[in-house]
Tab-separated table of C-alpha atoms and ligand atoms in Angstrom:
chain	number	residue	atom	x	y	z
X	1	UNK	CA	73.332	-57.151	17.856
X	2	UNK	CA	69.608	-58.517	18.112
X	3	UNK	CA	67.970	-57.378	21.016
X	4	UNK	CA	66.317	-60.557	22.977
X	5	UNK	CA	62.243	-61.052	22.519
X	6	UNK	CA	60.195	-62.363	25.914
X	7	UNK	CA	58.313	-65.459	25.169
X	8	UNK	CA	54.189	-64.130	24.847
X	9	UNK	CA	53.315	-65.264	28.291
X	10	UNK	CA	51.517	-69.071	27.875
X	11	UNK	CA	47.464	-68.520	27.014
X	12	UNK	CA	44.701	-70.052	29.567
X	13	UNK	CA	42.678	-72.163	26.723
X	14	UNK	CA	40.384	-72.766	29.100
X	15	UNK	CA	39.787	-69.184	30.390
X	16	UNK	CA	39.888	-67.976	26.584
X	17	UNK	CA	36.871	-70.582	25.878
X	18	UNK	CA	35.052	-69.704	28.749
X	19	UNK	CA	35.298	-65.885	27.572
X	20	UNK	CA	33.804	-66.839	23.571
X	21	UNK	CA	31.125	-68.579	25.144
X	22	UNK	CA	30.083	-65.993	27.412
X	23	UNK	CA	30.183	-64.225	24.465
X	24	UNK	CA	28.366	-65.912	22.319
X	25	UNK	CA	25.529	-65.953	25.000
X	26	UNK	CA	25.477	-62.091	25.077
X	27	UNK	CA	25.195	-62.076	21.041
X	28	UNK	CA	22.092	-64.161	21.877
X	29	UNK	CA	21.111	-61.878	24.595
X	30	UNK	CA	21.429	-58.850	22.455
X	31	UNK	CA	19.343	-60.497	19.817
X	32	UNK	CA	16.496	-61.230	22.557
X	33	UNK	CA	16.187	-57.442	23.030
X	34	UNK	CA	14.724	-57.403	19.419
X	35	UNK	CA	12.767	-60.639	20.000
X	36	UNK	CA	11.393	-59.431	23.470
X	37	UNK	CA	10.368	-56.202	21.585
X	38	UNK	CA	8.966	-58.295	18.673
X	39	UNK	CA	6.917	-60.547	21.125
X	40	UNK	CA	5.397	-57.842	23.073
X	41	UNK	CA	4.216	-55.957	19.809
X	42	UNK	CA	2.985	-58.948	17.970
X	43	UNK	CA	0.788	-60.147	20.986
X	44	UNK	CA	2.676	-63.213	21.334
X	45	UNK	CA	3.715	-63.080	25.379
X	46	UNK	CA	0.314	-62.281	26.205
X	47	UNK	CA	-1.515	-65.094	23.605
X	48	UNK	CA	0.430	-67.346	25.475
X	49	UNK	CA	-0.196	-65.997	28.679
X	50	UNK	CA	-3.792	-66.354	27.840
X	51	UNK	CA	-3.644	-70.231	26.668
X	52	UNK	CA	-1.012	-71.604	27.485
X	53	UNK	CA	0.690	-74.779	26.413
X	54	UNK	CA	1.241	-73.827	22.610
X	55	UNK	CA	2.325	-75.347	19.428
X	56	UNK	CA	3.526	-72.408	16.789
X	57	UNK	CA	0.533	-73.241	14.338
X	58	UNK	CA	-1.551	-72.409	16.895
X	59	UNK	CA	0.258	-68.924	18.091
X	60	UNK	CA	0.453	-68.108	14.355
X	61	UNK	CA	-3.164	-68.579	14.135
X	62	UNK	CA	-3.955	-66.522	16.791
X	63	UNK	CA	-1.919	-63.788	16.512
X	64	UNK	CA	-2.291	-63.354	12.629
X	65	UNK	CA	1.063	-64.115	12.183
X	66	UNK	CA	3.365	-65.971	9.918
X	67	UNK	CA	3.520	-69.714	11.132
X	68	UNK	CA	7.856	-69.810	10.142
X	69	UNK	CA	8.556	-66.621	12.543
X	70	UNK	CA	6.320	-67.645	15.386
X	71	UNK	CA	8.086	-71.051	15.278
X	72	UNK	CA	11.697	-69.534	15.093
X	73	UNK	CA	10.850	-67.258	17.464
X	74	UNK	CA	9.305	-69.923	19.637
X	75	UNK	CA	12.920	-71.414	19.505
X	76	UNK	CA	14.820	-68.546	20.329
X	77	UNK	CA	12.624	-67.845	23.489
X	78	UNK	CA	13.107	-71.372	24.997
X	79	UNK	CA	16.775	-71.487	24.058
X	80	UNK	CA	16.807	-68.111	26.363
X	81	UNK	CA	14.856	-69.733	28.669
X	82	UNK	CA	12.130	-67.367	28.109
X	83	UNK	CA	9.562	-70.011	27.510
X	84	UNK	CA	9.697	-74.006	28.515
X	85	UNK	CA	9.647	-76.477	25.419
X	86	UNK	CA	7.718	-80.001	25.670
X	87	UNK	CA	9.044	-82.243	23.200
X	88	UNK	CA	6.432	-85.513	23.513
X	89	UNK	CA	3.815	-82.634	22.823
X	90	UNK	CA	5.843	-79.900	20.995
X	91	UNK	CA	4.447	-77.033	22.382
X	92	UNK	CA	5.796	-74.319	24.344
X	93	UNK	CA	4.531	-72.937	28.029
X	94	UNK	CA	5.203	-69.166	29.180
X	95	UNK	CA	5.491	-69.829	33.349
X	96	UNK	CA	3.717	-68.086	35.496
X	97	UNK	CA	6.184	-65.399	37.193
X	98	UNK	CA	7.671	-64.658	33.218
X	99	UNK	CA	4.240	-64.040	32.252
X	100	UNK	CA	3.982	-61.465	34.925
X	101	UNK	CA	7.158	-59.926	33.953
X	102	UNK	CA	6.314	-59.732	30.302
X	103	UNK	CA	2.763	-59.529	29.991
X	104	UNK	CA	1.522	-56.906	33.013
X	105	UNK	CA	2.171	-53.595	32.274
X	106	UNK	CA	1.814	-51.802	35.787
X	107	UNK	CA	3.863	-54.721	37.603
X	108	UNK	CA	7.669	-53.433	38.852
X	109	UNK	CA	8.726	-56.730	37.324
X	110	UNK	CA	7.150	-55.493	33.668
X	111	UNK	CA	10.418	-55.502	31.305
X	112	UNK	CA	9.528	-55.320	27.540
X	113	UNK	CA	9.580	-51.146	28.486
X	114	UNK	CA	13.060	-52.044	29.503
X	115	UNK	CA	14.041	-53.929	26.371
X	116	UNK	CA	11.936	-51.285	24.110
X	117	UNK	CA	14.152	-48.956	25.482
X	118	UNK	CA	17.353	-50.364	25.142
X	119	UNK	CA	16.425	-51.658	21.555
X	120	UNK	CA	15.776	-48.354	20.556
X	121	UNK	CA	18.781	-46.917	21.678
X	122	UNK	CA	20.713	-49.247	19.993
X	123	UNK	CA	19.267	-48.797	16.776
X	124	UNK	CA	20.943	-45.194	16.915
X	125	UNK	CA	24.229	-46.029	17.746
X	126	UNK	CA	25.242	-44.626	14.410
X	127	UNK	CA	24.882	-41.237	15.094
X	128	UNK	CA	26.631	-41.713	19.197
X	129	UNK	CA	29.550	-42.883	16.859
X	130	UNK	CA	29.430	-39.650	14.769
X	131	UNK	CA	29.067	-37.571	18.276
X	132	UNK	CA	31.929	-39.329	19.991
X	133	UNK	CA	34.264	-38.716	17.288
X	134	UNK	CA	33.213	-35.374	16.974
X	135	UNK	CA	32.609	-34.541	20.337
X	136	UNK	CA	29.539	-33.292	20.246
X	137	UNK	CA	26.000	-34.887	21.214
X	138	UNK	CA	23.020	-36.510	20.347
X	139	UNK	CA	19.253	-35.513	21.435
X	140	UNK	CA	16.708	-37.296	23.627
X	141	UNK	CA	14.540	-35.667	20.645
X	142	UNK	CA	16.142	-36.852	17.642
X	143	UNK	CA	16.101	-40.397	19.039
X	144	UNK	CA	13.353	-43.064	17.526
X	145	UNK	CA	10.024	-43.090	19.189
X	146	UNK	CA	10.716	-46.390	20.613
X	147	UNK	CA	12.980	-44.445	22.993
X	148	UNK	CA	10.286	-41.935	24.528
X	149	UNK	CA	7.965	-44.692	24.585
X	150	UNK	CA	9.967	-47.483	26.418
X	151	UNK	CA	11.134	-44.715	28.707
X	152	UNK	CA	7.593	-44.178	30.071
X	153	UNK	CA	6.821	-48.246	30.184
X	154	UNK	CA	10.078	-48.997	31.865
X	155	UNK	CA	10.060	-46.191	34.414
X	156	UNK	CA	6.351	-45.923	34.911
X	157	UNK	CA	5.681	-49.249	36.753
X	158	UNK	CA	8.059	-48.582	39.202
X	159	UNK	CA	6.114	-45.155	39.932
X	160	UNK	CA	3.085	-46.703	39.895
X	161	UNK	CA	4.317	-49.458	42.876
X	162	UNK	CA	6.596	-47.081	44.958
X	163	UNK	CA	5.884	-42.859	44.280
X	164	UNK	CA	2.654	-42.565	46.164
X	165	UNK	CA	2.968	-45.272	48.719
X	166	UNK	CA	7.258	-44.943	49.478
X	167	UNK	CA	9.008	-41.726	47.980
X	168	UNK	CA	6.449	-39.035	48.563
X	169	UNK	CA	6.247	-40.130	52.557
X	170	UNK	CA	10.015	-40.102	52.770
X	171	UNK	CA	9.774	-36.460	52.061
X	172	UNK	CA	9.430	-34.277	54.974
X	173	UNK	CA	5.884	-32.589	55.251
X	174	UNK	CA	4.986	-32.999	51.857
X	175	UNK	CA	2.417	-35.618	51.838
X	176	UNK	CA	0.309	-33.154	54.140
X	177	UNK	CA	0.574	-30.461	51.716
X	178	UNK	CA	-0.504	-32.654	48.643
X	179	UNK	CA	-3.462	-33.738	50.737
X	180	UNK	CA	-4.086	-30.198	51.838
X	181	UNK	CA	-3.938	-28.585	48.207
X	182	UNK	CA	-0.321	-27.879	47.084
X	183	UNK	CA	1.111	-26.352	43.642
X	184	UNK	CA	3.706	-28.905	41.669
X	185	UNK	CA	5.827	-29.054	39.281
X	186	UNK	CA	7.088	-32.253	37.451
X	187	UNK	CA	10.266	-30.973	34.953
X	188	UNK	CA	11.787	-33.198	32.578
X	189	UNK	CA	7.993	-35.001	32.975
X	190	UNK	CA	8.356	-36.776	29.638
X	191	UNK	CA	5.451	-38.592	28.430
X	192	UNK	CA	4.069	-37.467	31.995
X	193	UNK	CA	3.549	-41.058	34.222
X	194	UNK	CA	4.767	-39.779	37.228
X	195	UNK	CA	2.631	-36.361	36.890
X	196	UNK	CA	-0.367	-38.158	36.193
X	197	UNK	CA	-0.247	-41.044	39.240
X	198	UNK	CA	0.223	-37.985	41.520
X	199	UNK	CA	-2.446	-35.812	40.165
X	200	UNK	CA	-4.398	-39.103	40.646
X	201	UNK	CA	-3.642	-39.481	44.277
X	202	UNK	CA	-3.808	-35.752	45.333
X	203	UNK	CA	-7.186	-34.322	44.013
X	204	UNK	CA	-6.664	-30.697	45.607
X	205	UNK	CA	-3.487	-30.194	44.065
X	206	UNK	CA	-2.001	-28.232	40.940
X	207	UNK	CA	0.573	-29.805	38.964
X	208	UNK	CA	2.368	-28.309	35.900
X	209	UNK	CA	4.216	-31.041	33.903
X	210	UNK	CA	6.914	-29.672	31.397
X	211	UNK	CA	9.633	-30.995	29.017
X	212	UNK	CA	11.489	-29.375	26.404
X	213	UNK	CA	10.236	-32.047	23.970
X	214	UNK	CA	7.247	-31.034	21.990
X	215	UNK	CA	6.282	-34.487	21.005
X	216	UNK	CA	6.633	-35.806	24.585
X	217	UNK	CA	4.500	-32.665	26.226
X	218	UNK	CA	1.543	-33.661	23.461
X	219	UNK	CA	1.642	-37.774	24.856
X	220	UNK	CA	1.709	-36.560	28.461
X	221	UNK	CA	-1.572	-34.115	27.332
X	222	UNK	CA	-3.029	-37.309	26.087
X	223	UNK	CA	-1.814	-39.697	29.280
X	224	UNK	CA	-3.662	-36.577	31.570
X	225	UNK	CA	-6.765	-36.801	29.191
X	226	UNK	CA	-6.975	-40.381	29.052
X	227	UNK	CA	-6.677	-40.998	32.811
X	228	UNK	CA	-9.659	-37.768	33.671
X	229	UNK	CA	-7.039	-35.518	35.293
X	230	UNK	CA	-6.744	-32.545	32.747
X	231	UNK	CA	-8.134	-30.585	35.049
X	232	UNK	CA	-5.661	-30.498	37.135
X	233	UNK	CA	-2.207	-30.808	35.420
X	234	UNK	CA	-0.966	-28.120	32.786
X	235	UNK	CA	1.444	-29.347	30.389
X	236	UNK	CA	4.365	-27.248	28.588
X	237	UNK	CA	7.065	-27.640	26.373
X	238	UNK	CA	10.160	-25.851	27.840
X	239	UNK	CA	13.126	-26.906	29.138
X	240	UNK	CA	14.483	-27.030	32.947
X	241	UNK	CA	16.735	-24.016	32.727
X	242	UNK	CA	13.252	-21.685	31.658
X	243	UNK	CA	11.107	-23.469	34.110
X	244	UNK	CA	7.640	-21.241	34.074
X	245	UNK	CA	5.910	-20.176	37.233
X	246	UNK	CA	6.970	-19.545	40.967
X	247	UNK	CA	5.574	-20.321	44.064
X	248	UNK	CA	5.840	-24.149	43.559
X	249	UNK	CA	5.248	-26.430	47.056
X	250	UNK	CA	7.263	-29.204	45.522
X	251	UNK	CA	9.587	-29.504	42.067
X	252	UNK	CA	10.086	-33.428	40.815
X	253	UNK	CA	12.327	-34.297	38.420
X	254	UNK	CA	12.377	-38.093	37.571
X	255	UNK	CA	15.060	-39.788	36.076
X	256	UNK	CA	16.111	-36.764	33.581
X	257	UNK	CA	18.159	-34.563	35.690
X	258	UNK	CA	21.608	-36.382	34.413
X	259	UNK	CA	20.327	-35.664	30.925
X	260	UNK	CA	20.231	-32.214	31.072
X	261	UNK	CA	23.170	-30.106	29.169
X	262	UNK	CA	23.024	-27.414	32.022
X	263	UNK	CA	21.841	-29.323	35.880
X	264	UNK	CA	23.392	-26.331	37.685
X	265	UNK	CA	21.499	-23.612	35.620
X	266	UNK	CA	18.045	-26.184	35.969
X	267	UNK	CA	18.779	-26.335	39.387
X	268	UNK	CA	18.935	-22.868	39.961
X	269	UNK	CA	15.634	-22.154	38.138
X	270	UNK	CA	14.189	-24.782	40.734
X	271	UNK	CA	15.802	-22.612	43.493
X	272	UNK	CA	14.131	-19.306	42.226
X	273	UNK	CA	10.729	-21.158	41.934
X	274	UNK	CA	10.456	-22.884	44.726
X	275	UNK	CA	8.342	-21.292	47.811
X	276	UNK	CA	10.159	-20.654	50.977
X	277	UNK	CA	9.186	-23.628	52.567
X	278	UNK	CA	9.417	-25.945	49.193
X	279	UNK	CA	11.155	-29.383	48.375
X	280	UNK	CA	13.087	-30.657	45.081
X	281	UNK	CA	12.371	-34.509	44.667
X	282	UNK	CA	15.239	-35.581	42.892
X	283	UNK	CA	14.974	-39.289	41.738
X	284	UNK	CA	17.906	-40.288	39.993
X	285	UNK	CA	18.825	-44.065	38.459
X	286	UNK	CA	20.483	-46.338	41.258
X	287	UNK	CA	24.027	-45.501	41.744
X	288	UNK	CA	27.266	-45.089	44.114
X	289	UNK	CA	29.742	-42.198	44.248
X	290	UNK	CA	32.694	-44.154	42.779
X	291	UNK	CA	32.868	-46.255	39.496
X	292	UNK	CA	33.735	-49.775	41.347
X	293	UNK	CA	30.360	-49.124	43.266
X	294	UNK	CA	28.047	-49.884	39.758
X	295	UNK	CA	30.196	-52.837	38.168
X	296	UNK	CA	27.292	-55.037	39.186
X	297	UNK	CA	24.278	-55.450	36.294
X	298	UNK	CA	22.204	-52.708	37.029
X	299	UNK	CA	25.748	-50.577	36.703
X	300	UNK	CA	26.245	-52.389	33.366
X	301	UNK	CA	22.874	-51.617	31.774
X	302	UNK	CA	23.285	-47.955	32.750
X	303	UNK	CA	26.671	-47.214	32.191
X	304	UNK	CA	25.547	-48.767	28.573
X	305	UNK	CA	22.490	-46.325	28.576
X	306	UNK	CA	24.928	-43.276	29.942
X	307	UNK	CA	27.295	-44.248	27.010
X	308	UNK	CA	24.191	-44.349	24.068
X	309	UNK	CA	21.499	-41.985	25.329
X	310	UNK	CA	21.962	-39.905	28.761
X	311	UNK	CA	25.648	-39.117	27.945
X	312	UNK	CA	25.158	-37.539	24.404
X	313	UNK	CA	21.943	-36.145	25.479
X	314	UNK	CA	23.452	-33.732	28.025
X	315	UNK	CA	26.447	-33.316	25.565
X	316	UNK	CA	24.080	-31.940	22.539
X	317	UNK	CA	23.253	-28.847	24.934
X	318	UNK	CA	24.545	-25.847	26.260
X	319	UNK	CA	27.078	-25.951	28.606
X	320	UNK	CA	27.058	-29.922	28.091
X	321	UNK	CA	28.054	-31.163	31.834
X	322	UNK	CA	27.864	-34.879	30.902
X	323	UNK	CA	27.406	-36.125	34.308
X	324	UNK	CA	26.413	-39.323	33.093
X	325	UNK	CA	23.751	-41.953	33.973
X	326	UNK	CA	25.849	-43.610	37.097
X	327	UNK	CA	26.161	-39.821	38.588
X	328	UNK	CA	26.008	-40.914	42.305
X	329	UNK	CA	24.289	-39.127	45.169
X	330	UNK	CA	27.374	-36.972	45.805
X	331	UNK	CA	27.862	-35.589	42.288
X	332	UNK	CA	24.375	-34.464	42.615
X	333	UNK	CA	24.660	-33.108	46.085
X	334	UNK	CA	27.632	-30.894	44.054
X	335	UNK	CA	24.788	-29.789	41.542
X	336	UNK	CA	22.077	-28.464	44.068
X	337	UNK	CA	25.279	-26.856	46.422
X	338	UNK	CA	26.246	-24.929	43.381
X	339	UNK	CA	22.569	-24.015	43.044
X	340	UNK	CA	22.606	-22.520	46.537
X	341	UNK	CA	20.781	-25.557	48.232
X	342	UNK	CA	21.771	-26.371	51.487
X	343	UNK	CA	20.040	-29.486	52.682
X	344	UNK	CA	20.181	-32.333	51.304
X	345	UNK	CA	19.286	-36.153	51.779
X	346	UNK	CA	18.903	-39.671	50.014
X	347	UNK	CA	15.562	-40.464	51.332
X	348	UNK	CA	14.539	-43.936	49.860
X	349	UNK	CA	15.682	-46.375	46.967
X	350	UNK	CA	15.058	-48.959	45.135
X	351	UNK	CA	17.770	-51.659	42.820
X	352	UNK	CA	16.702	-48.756	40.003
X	353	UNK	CA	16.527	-45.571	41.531
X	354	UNK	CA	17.655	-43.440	44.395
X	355	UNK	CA	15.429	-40.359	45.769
X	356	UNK	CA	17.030	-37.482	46.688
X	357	UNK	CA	15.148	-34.448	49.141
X	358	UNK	CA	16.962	-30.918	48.880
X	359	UNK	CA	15.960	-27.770	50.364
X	360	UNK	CA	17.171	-24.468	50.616
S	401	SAM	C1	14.865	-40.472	30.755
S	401	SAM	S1	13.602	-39.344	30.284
S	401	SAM	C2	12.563	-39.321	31.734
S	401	SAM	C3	11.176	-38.836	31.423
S	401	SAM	C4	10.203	-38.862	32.612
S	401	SAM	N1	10.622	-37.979	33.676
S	401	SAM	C5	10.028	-40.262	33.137
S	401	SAM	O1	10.506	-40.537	34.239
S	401	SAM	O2	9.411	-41.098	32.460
S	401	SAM	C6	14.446	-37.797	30.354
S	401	SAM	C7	13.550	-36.617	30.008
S	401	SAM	O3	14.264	-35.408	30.212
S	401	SAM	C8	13.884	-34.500	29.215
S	401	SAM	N2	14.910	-33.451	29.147
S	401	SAM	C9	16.212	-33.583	28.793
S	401	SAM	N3	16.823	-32.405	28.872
S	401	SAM	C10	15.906	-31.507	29.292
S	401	SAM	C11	15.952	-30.116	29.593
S	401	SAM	N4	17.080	-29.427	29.475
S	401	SAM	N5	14.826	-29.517	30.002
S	401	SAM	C12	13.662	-30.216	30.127
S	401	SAM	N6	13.563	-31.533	29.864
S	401	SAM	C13	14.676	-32.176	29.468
S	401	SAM	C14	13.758	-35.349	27.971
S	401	SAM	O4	13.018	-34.729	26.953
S	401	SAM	C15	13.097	-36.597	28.552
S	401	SAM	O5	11.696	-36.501	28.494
């Protein structure tokens, strides 16, 4: 006896449609990351920036580049509306508040860091797919340099606009010790922006920046050099759970704590070297407690970096916690508890980042 079939429920063509051509604009939108990328290191945001209304003979010229890609490219930024197009003139206009965003470096609106980044981790999804079938993980130091470096120009703007002026004065009492003279340590510092703008702004104090990437701790070096501040920030390569020195005022760690294999053991090394009195800045990426808090697009774009960078990162280290990009302010209350912290508050935030205070 044949065993009756239910009819495949009737298809929405229209909602099907709708869904390939949303598509087909995020296959153009994930091609703009390498054009945004490409027109930030081949000068051409900022040439037109500089001259405006622009015909692609004239961009090629300028920027010493072939006249077939600048055209193309052209194109594909005013199909994006990136760029306007003029067709009585044929030339193409960057506006005004896009030029900002793509052309000034220390503006919180700056985004080719953003794309830089994201580009970069793309390009090594290869080796996520060998890691998630094997389980195992996938360095912050193995990843292409495009990675450290689009870190420090996506994060480093927002420093620059809100560190000194907003997150340090949320902070109880700590602003008056900086001022005063205070000893402080940036872990996780990367290519060192946020240990350089406070060495910057606080003359009489000490900071030690440290990371457990080699490559990273010789950039920040430079960054300190460049900007006249050697003298008062150390740099070392080591990782959070072998943080050197005691006695510290105030311990930052900025945007890296979720990629750490071991928080817990980082965060008790913060405990032990904290003074009495002292304060761990935590500033995490922007996130709720529960998953349907971050389905918004800042939730997308990190859940996608938690997925290809932060996730395997923790995940190729011991003990390998994974707590993932989109962590949430309570996960990371759990973390310093565990630690033997027993204050703890979300002091200011921003739509990319949420700082935490904790105290013993
Ligand atoms: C997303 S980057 C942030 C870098 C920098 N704090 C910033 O805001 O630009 C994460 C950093 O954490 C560092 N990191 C990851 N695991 C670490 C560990 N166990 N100890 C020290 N640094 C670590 C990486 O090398 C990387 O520089």
């Amino acid at each position: 006896m044949s065993t009756p079939t239910e009819a495949p429920p009737a298809l929405d063509m229209d909602a099907l449609m709708a869904f390939v051509f949303r598509a087909v604009d995020e296959v153009g939108a994930t091609l703009n990351a390498a054009l945004v990328v490409l027109g930030d290191k081949l000068g051409y945001y900022r040439d037109l920036a500089a001259h405006g209304p622009t015909t692609p003979a004239e961009l090629a010229e300028r920027t010493g580049t072939a006249e077939p890609y600048a055209r193309e490219w052209l194109n594909a930024q005013a199909a994006g509306d990136y760029l306007t197009y003029d067709p009585p003139s044929g030339r193409y206009t960057l506006p005004p508040e896009q030029a900002v965003a793509l052309t000034v470096e220390d503006s919180p609106a700056f985004l080719p860091g953003f794309f830089q980044l994201a580009l970069g981790t793309v390009h090594d999804v290869d080796h996520v797919l060998d890691a998630a079938r094997s389980g195992g993980g996938y360095g912050w130091h193995e990843h292409v340099t495009d990675v450290h470096v689009g870190c420090e120009r996506f994060f480093r703007p927002s420093y620059h606009a809100h560190l000194v002026d907003e997150w340090l004065p949320a902070l109880d009492g700590v602003v008056e010790k900086l001022q005063a003279g205070a000893l402080v340590a940036d872990v996780g510092c990367g290519h060192g922006a946020s240990t350089v703008l406070m060495a910057q702004a606080f003359p009489e104090s000490r900071f030690v920046g440290s990371d457990y990437h080699p490559e990273s701790i010789a950039t920040a070096r430079q960054r300190a050099a460049d900007a006249g501040v050697s003298d008062r920030i150390r740099f070392e390569v080591a990782s959070a759970q072998e943080l050197p020195g005691t006695g510290f005022d105030l311990v930052t760690m900025f945007d890296c704590l979720h990629d750490m294999g071991d928080p817990v053991g980082a965060a008790e090394q913060v405990r032990r070297a904290l003074a009495p009195d002292g304060t761990w800045m935590v500033v995490e990426p922007m996130a709720g407690d529960h998953v349907e808090d971050n389905l918004n697009p800042v939730g997308r774009a990190y859940y996608g970096f938690s997925t290809l960078l932060c996730t395997p990162a923790s995940l190729s280290q011991d003990v390998g916690l994974a707590l993932g990009t989109q962590a949430g302010p309570a996960r990371i209350r759990d973390v310093a508890t565990a630690a033997g912290f027993g204050r703890f508050a979300s002091v200011a935030e921003t739509p990319f980042n949420r700082v935490l205070e904790i105290r013993a």
